[in-house]
Tab-separated table of C-alpha atoms and ligand atoms in Angstrom:
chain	number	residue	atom	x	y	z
A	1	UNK	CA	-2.483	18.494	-13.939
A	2	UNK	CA	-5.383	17.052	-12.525
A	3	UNK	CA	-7.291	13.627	-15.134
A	4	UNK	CA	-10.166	14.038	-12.946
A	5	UNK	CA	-11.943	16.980	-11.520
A	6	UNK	CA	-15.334	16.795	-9.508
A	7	UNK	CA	-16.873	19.840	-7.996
A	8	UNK	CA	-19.833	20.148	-6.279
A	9	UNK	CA	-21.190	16.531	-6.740
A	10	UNK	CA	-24.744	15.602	-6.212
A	11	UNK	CA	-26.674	12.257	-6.780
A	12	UNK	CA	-30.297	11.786	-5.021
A	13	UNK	CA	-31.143	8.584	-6.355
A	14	UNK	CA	-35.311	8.991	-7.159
A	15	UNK	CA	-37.428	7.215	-4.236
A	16	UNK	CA	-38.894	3.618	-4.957
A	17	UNK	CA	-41.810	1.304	-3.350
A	18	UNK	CA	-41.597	2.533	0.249
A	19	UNK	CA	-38.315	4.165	0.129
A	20	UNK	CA	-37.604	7.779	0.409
A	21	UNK	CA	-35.143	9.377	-1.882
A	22	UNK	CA	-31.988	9.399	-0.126
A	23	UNK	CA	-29.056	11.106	-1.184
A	24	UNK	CA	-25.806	8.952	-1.781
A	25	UNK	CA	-23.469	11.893	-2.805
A	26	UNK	CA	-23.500	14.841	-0.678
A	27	UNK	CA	-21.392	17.548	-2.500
A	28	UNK	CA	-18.283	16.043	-3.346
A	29	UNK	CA	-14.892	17.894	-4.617
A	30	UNK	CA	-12.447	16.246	-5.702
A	31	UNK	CA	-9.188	16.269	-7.847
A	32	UNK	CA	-7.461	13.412	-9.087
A	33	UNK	CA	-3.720	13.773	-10.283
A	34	UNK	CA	-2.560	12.381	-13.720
A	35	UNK	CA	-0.507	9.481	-13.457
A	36	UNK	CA	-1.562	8.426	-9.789
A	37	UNK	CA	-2.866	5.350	-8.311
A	38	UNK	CA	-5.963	6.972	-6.353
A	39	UNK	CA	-7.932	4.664	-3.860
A	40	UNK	CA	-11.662	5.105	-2.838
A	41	UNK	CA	-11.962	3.736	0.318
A	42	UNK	CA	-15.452	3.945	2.424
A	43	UNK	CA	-17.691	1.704	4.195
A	44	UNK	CA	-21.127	-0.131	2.654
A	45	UNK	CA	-23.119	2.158	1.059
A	46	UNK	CA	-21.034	5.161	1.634
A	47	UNK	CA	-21.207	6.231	-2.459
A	48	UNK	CA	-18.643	4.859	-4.028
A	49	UNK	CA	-20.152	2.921	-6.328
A	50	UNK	CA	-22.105	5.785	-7.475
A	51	UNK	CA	-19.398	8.204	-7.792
A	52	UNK	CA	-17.714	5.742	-10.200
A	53	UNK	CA	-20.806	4.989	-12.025
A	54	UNK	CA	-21.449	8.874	-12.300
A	55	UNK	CA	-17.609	9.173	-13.649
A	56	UNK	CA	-18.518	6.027	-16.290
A	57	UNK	CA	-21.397	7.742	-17.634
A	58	UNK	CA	-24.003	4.961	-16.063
A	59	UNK	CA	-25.589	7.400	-13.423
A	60	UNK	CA	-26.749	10.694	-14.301
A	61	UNK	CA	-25.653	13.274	-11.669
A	62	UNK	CA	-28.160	15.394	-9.763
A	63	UNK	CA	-26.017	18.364	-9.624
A	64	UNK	CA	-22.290	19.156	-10.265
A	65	UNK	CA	-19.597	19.299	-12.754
A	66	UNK	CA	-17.658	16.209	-13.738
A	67	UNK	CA	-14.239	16.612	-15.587
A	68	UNK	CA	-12.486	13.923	-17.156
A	69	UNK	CA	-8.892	14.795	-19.063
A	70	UNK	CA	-10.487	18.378	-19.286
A	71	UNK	CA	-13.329	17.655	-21.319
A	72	UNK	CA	-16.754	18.781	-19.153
A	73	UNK	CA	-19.157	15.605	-18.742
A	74	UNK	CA	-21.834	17.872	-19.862
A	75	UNK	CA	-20.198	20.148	-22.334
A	76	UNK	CA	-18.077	17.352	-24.199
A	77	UNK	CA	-19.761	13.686	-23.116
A	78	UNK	CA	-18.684	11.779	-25.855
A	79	UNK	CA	-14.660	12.705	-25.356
A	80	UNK	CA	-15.249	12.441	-21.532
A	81	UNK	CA	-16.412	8.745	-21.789
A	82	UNK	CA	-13.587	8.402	-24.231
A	83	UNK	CA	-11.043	9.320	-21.409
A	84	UNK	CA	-11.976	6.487	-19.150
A	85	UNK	CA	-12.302	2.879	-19.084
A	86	UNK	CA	-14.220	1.253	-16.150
A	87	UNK	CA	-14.181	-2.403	-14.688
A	88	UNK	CA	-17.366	-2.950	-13.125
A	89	UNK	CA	-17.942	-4.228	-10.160
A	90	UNK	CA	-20.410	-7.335	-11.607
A	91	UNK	CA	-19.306	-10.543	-13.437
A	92	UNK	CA	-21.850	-9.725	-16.460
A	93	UNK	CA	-20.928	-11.254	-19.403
A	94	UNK	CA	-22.355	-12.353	-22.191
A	95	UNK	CA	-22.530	-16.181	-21.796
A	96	UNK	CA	-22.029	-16.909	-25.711
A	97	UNK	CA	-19.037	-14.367	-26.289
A	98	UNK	CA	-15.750	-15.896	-26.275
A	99	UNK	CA	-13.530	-13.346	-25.032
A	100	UNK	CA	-11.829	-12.128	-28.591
A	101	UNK	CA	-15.199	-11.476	-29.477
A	102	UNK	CA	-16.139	-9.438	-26.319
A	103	UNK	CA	-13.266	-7.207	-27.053
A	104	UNK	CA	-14.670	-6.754	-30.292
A	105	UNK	CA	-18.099	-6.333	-29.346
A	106	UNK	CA	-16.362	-3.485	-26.806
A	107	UNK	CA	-14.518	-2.005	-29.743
A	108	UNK	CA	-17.511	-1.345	-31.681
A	109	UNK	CA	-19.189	0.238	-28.840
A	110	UNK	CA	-16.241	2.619	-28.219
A	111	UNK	CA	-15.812	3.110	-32.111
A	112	UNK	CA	-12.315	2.102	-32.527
A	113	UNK	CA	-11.254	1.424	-36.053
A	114	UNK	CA	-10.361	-2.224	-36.680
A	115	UNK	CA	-7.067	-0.915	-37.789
A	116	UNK	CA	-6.289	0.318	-33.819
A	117	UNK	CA	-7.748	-2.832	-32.542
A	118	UNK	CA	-5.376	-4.868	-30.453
A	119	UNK	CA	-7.238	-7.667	-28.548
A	120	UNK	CA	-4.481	-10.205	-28.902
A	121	UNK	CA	-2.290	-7.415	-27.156
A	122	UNK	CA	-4.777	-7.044	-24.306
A	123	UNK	CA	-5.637	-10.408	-23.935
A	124	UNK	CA	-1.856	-11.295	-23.338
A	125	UNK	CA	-1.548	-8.571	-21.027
A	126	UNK	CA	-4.228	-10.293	-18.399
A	127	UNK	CA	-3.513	-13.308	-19.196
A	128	UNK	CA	-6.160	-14.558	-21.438
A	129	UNK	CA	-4.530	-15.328	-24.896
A	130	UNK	CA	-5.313	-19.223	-24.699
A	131	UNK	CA	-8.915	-18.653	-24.080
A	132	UNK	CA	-9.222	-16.401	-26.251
A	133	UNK	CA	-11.727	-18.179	-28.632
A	134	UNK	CA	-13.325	-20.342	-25.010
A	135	UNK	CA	-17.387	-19.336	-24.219
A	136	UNK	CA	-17.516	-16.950	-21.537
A	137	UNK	CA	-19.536	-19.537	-20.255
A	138	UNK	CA	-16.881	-21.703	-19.517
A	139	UNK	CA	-14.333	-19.338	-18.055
A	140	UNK	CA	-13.573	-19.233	-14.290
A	141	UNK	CA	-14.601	-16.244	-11.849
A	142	UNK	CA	-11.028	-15.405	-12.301
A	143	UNK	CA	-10.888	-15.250	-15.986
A	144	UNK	CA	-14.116	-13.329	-16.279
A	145	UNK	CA	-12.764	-11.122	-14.200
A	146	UNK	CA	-9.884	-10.123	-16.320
A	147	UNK	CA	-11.862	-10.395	-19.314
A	148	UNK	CA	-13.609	-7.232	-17.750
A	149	UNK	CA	-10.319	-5.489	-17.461
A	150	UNK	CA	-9.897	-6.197	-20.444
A	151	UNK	CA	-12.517	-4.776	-21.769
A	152	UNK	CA	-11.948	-1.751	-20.076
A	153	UNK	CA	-8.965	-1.266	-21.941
A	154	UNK	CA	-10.361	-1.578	-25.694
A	155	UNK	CA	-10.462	1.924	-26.397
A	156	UNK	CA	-7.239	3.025	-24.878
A	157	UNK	CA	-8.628	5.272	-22.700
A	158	UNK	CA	-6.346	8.102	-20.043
A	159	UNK	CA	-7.850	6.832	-17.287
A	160	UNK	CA	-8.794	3.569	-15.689
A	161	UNK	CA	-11.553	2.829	-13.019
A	162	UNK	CA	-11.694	0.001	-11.005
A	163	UNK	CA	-14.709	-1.150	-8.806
A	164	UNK	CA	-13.823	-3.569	-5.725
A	165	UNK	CA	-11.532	-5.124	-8.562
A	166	UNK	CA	-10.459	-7.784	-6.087
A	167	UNK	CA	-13.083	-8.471	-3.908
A	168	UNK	CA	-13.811	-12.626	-3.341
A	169	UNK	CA	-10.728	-13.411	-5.268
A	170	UNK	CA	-7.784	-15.753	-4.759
A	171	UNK	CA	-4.847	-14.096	-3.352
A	172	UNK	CA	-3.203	-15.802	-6.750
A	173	UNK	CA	-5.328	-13.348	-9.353
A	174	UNK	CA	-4.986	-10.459	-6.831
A	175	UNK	CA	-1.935	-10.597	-7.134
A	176	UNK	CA	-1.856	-10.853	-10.821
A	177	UNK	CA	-4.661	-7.643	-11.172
A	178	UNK	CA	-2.472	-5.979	-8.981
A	179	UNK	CA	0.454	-6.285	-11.272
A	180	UNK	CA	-1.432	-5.412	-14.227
A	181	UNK	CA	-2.584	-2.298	-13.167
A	182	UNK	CA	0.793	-1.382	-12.246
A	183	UNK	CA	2.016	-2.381	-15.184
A	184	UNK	CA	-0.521	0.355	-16.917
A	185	UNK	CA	-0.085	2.706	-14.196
A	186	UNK	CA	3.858	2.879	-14.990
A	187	UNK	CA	2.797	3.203	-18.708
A	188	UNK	CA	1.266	6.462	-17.821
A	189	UNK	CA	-2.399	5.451	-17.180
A	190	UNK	CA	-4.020	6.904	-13.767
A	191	UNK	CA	-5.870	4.278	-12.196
A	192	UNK	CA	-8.443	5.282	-9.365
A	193	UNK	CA	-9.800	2.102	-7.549
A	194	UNK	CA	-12.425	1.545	-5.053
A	195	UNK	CA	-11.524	-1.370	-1.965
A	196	UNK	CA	-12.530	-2.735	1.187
A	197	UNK	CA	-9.120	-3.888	1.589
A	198	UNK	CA	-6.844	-1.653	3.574
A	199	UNK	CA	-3.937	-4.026	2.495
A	200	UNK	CA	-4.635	-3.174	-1.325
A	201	UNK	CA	-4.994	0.394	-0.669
A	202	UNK	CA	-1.418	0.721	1.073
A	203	UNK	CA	-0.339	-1.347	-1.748
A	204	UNK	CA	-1.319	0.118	-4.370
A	205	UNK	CA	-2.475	3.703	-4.435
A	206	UNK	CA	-0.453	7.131	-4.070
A	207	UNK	CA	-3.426	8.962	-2.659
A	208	UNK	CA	-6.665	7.714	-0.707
A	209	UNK	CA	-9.859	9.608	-0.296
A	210	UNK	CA	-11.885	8.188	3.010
A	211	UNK	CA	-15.887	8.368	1.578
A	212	UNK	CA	-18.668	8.391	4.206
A	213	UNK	CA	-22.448	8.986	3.590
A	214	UNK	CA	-21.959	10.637	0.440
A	215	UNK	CA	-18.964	12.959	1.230
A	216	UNK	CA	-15.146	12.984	0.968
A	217	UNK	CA	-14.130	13.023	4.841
A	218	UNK	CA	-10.691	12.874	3.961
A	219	UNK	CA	-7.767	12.768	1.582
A	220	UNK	CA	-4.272	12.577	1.844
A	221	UNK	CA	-1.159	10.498	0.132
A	222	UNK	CA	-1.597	6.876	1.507
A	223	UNK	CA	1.363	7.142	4.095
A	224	UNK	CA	-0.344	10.486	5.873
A	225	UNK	CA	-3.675	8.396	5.909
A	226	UNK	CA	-2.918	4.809	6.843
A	227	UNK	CA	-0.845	6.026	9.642
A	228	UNK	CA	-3.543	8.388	11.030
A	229	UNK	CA	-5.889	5.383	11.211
B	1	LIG	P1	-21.503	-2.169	-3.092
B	1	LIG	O1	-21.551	-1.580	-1.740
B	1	LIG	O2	-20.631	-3.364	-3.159
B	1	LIG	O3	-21.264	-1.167	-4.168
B	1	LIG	P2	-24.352	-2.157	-3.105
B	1	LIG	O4	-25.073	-3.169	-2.312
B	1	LIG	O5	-24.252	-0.772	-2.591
B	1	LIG	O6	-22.929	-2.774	-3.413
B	1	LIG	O7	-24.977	-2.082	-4.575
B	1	LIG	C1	-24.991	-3.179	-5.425
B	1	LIG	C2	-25.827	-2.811	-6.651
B	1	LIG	O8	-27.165	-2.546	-6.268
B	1	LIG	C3	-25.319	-1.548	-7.328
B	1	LIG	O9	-25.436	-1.693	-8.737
B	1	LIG	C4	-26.238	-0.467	-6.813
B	1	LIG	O10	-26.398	0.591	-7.778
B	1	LIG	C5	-27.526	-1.215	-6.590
B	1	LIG	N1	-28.244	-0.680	-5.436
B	1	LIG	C6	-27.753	-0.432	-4.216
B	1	LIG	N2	-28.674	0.060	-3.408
B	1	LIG	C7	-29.816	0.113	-4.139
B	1	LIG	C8	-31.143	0.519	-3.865
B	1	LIG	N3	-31.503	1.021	-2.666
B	1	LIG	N4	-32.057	0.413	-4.845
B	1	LIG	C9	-31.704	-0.062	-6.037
B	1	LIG	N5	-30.471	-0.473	-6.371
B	1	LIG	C10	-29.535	-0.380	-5.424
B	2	LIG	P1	-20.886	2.059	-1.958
B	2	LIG	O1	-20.415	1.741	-3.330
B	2	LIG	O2	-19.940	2.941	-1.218
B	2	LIG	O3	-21.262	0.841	-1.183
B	2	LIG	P2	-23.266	3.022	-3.265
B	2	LIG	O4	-22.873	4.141	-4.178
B	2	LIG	O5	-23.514	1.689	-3.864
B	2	LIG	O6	-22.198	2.942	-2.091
B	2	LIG	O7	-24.568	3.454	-2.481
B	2	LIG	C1	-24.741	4.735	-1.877
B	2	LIG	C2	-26.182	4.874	-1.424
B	2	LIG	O8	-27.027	4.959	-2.567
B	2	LIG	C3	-26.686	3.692	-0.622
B	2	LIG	O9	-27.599	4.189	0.326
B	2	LIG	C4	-27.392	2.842	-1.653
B	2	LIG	O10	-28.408	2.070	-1.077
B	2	LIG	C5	-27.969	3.890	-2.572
B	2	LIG	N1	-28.094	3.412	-3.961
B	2	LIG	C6	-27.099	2.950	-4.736
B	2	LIG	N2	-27.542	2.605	-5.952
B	2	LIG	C7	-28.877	2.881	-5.939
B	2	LIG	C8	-29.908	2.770	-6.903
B	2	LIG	N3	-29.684	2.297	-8.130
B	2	LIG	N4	-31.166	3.146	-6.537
B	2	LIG	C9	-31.414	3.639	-5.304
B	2	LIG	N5	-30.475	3.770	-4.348
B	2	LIG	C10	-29.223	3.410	-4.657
């Protein structure tokens, strides 16, 4: 059973001030097993960011078909954005929000009843519970951080995304992200992350996909891979 399938893949991103349209995603295929811990690794540039963005609903694709826990991106978007909860890659916050109320704000986006709500659950899970009234202002790169995770998690979805989730930080909160998401993982959420880091990849993921210039170059379980490197 595959939580993610991608076929075909396309994203030509349209051509600004003295740039040509270039395309970032070059026909990509690929399936993504439930319950794994799937890494995206690539160099700069290579499309990660926009594969994930296209799987979040931010980018529109160019061509392709997108699956997410078998509901068609096109045919069913509202249940496929459902499915899946993305960390983003940027510390945007709202500066005025304390962090209960950005899980709220988050639940109302995602229309979960107030009855299903459980920010004091989440925010003990990464950490956050005495800052939970604090501005978002005042919180640390670290806390913002896992106020985003957070907030990826309002709306319960099958399937979590993670962007560079530990890029810049302390080996202290990597650590802690890292147990988090295994923590989810073992509770039966897939996880697909994106990372520079070769460490966190062999770490963490059962399966890595190699991206370069907009094309899956190579996949394999994350033993076959790393040792082939
Ligand atoms: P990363 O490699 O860490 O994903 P990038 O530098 O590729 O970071 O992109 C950072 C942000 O800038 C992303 O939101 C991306 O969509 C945007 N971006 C990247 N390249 C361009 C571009 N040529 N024109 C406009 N926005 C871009
Ligand atoms: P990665 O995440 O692997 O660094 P990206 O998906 O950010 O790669 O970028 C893939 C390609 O698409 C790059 O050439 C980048 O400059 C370009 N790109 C990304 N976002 C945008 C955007 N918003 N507008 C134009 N080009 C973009």
């Amino acid at each position: 059973e595959n939580a993610i399938e991608i076929r075909g893949l396309e994203k030509t991103y349209a051509a600004g001030k003295g740039s040509p349209a270039k395309p970032a995603l070059r026909g990509v295929d690929l399936e993504i097993p439930t319950g794994s811990v799937f890494g995206l690794l690539g160099p700069n540039g290579a499309g990660k960011s926009t594969l994930i963005n296209i799987l979040a609903g931010l980018v529109v694709k160019t061509a392709g078909q997108v699956t997410i826990w078998g509901f068609d991106q096109d045919v069913n978007p509202r249940q496929s954005r459902a499915s899946i909860g993305v960390m983003p890659q940027e510390l945007n916050l709202d500066p005025f929000f304390s962090p209960r109320a950005a899980l709220e704000v988050q639940a109302g986006l995602y229309g979960v009843p107030k009855s299903q709500r459980r920010s004091d659950e989440i925010l003990a899970l990464v950490g956050l519970e005495d800052k939970a009234e604090a501005y978002a202002r005042t919180l640390s790169g670290g806390m913002r951080r896992r106020l985003l995770l957070a907030k990826a998690l309002v709306h319960n979805p099958h399937v979590l995304v993670l962007d560079e989730p530990t890029a810049g930080v302390d080996i202290e909160l990597r650590q802690m992200l890292w147990t988090n998401v295994r923590r989810l993982n073992e509770q039966g959420m897939t996880v697909i992350l994106t990372t520079h880091y070769l460490e966190e990849a062999e770490e963490m993921c059962d399966e890595i996909a190699i991206i370069n210039a907009g094309q899956v170059v190579a996949r394999d379980s994350t033993a076959n891979l790393l040792d082939r490197l």
